[in-house]
mmCIF file of C-alpha atoms in Angstrom:
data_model
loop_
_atom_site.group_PDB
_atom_site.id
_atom_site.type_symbol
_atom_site.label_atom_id
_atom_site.label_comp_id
_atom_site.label_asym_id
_atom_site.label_seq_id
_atom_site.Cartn_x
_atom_site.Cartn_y
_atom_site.Cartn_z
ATOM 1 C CA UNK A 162 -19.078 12.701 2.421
ATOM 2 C CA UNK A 163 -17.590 13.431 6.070
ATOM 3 C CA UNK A 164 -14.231 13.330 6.722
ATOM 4 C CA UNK A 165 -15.284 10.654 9.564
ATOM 5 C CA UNK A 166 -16.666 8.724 6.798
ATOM 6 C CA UNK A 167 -13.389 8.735 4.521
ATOM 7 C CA UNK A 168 -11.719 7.052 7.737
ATOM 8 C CA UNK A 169 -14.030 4.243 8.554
ATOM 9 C CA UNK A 170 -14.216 3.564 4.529
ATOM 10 C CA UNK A 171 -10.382 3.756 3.902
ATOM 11 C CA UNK A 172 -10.220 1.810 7.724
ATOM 12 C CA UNK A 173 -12.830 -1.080 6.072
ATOM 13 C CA UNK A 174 -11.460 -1.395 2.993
ATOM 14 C CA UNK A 175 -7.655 -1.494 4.289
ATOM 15 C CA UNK A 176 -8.683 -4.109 6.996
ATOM 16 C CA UNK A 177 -10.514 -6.476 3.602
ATOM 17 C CA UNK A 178 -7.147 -5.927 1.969
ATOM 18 C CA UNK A 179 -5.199 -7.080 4.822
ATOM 19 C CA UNK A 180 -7.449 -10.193 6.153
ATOM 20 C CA UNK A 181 -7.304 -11.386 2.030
ATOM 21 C CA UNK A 182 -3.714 -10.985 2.263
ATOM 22 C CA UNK A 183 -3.355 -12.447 5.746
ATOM 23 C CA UNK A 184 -5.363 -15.452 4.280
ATOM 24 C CA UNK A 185 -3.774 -16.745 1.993
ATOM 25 C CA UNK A 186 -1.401 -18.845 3.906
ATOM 26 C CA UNK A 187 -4.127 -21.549 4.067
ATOM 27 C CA UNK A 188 -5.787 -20.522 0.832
ATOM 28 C CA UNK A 189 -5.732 -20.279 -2.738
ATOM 29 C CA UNK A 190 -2.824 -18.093 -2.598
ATOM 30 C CA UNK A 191 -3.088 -16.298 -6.266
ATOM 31 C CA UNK A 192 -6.508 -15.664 -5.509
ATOM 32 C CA UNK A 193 -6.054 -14.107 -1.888
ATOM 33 C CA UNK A 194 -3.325 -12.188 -2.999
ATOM 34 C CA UNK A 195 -4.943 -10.767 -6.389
ATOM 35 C CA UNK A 196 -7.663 -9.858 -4.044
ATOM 36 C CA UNK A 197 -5.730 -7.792 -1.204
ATOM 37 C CA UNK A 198 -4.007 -6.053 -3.244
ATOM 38 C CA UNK A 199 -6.942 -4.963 -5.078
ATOM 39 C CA UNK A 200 -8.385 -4.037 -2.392
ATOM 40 C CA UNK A 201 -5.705 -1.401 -1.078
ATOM 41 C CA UNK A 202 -6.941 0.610 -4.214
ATOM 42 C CA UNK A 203 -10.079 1.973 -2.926
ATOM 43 C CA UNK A 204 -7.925 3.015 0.307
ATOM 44 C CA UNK A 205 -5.171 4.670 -1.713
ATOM 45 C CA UNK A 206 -8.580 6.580 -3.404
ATOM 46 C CA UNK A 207 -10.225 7.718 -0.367
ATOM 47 C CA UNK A 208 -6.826 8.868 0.921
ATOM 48 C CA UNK A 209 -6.139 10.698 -2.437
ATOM 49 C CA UNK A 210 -9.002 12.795 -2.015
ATOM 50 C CA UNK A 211 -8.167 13.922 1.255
ATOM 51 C CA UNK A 212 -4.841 14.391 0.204
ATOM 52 C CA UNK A 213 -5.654 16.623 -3.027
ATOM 53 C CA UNK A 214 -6.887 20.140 -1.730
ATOM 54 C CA UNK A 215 -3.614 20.534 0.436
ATOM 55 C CA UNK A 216 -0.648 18.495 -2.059
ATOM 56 C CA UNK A 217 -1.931 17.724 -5.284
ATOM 57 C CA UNK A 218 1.046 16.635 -7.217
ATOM 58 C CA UNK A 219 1.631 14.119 -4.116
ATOM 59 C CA UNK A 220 -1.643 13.100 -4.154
ATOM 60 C CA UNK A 221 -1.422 12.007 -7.634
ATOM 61 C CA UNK A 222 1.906 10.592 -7.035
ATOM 62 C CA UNK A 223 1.041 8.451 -4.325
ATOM 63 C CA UNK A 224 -2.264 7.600 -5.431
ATOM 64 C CA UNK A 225 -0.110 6.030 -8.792
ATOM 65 C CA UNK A 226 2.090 4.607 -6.831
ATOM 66 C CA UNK A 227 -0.294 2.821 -4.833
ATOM 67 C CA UNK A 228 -1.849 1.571 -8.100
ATOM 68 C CA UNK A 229 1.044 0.709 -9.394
ATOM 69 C CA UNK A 230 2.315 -1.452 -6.189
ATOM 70 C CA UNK A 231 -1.237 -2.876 -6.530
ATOM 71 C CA UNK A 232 -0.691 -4.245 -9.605
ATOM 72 C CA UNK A 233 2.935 -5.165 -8.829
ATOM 73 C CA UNK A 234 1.516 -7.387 -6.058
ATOM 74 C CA UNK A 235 -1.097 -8.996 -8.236
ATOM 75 C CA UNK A 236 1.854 -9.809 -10.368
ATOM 76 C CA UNK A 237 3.651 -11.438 -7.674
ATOM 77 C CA UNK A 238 6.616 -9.566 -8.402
ATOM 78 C CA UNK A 239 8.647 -9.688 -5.266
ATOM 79 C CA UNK A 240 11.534 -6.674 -5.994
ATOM 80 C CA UNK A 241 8.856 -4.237 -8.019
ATOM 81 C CA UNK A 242 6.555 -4.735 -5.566
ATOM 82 C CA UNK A 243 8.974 -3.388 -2.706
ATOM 83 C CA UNK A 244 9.926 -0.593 -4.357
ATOM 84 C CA UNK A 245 6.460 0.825 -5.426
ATOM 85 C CA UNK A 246 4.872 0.395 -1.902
ATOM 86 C CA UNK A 247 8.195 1.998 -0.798
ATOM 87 C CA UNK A 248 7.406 5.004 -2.648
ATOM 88 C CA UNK A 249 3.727 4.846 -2.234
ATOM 89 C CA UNK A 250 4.385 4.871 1.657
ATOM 90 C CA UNK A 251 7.646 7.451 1.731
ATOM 91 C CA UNK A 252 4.978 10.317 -0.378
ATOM 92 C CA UNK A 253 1.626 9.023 1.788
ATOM 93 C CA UNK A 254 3.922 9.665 4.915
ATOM 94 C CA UNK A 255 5.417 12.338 3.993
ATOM 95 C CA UNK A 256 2.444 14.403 2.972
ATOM 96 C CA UNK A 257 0.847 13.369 6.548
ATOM 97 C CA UNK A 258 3.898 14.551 8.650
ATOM 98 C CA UNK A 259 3.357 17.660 6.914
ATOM 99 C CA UNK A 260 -0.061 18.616 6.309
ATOM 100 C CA UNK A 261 -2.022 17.265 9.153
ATOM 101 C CA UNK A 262 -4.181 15.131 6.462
ATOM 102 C CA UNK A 263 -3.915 12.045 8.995
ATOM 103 C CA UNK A 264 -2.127 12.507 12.296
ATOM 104 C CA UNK A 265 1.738 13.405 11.930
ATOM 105 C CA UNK A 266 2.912 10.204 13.591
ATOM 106 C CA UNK A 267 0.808 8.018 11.123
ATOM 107 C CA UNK A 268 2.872 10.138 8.816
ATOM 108 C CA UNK A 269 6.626 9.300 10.322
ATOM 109 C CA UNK A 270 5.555 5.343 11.147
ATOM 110 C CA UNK A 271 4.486 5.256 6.804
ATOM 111 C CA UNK A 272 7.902 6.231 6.046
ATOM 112 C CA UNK A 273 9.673 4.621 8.353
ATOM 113 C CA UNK A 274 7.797 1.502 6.986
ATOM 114 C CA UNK A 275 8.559 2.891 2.967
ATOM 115 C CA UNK A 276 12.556 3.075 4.645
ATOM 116 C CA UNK A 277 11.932 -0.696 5.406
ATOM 117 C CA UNK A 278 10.010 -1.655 2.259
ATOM 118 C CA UNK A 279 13.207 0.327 -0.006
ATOM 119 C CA UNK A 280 15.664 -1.879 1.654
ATOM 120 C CA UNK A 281 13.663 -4.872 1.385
ATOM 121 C CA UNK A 282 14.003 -4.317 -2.303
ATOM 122 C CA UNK A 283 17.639 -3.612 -2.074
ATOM 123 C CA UNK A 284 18.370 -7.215 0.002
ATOM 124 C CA UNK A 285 16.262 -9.519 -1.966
ATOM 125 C CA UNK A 286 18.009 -11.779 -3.906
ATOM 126 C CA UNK A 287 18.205 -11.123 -7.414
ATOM 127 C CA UNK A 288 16.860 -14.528 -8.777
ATOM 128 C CA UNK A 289 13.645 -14.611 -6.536
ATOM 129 C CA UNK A 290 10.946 -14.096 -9.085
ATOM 130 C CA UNK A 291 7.780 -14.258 -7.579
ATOM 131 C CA UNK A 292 6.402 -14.545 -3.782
ATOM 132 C CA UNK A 293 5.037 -17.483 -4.605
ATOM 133 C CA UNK A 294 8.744 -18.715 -6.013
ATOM 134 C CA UNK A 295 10.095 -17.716 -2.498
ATOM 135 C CA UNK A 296 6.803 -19.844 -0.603
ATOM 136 C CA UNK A 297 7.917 -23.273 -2.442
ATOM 137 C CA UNK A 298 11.158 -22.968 -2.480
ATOM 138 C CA UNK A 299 12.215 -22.016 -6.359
ATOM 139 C CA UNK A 300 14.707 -19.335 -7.411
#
């Protein structure tokens, strides 16, 4: 497999996750989101591959990471959720920046966005549940 094939593949499947997740405003909203987050995974794959020959030990990390935030999300678990894709982010970034395994500014936008997804975590309020707890108003 090219490496111009890992990008369109990691660029489909990231684009599925996002339209699912985008979606489910107006539709069955466990479904949608089970879905997108599901499909980040074979994204977070593709991109631990790459990842591997240069950093192994973070590609491993942020390959678990992303699995873990993908199941997190799934969950509808607001707090773990933040965290995980925090960390999932901050080691995919980092490991950009400073091998050249995607473009370095991918790299520094990723962990500017894990900064954001950390303090996300830190500010949410510490009887929301779930997302969906936050869409209806409950918590």
């Amino acid at each position: 497999m090219s490496e111009r094939e890992d990008r369109v593949k990691a660029v489909v499947w990231s684009a599925l996750a996002a339209a699912a997740l985008i979606g489910h405003g107006w539709l069955p909203y466990a479904l949608f989101a089970a879905l997108g987050h599901a499909l980040l995974l074979p994204a977070a794959v593709l991109l631990h591959v790459r990842g591997a020959p240069r950093r192994d030990r973070g590609a491993v990390l942020a390959t678990a990471a992303a699995t873990a935030a993908a199941v997190a999300g799934m969950a509808d678990l607001v707090v773990p959720l933040c965290v995980l894709t925090g960390m999932w982010w901050w080691t995919l970034g980092k490991m950009c920046a400073e091998t050249g395994i995607l473009p370095r500014a991918f790299g520094l936008v990723t962990m500017a966005g894990a900064v954001l997804a950390l303090a996300a975590a830190a500010v949410a309020p510490t009887d929301l549940l779930t997302i969906s707890h936050a869409r209806i108003g409950i918590g």
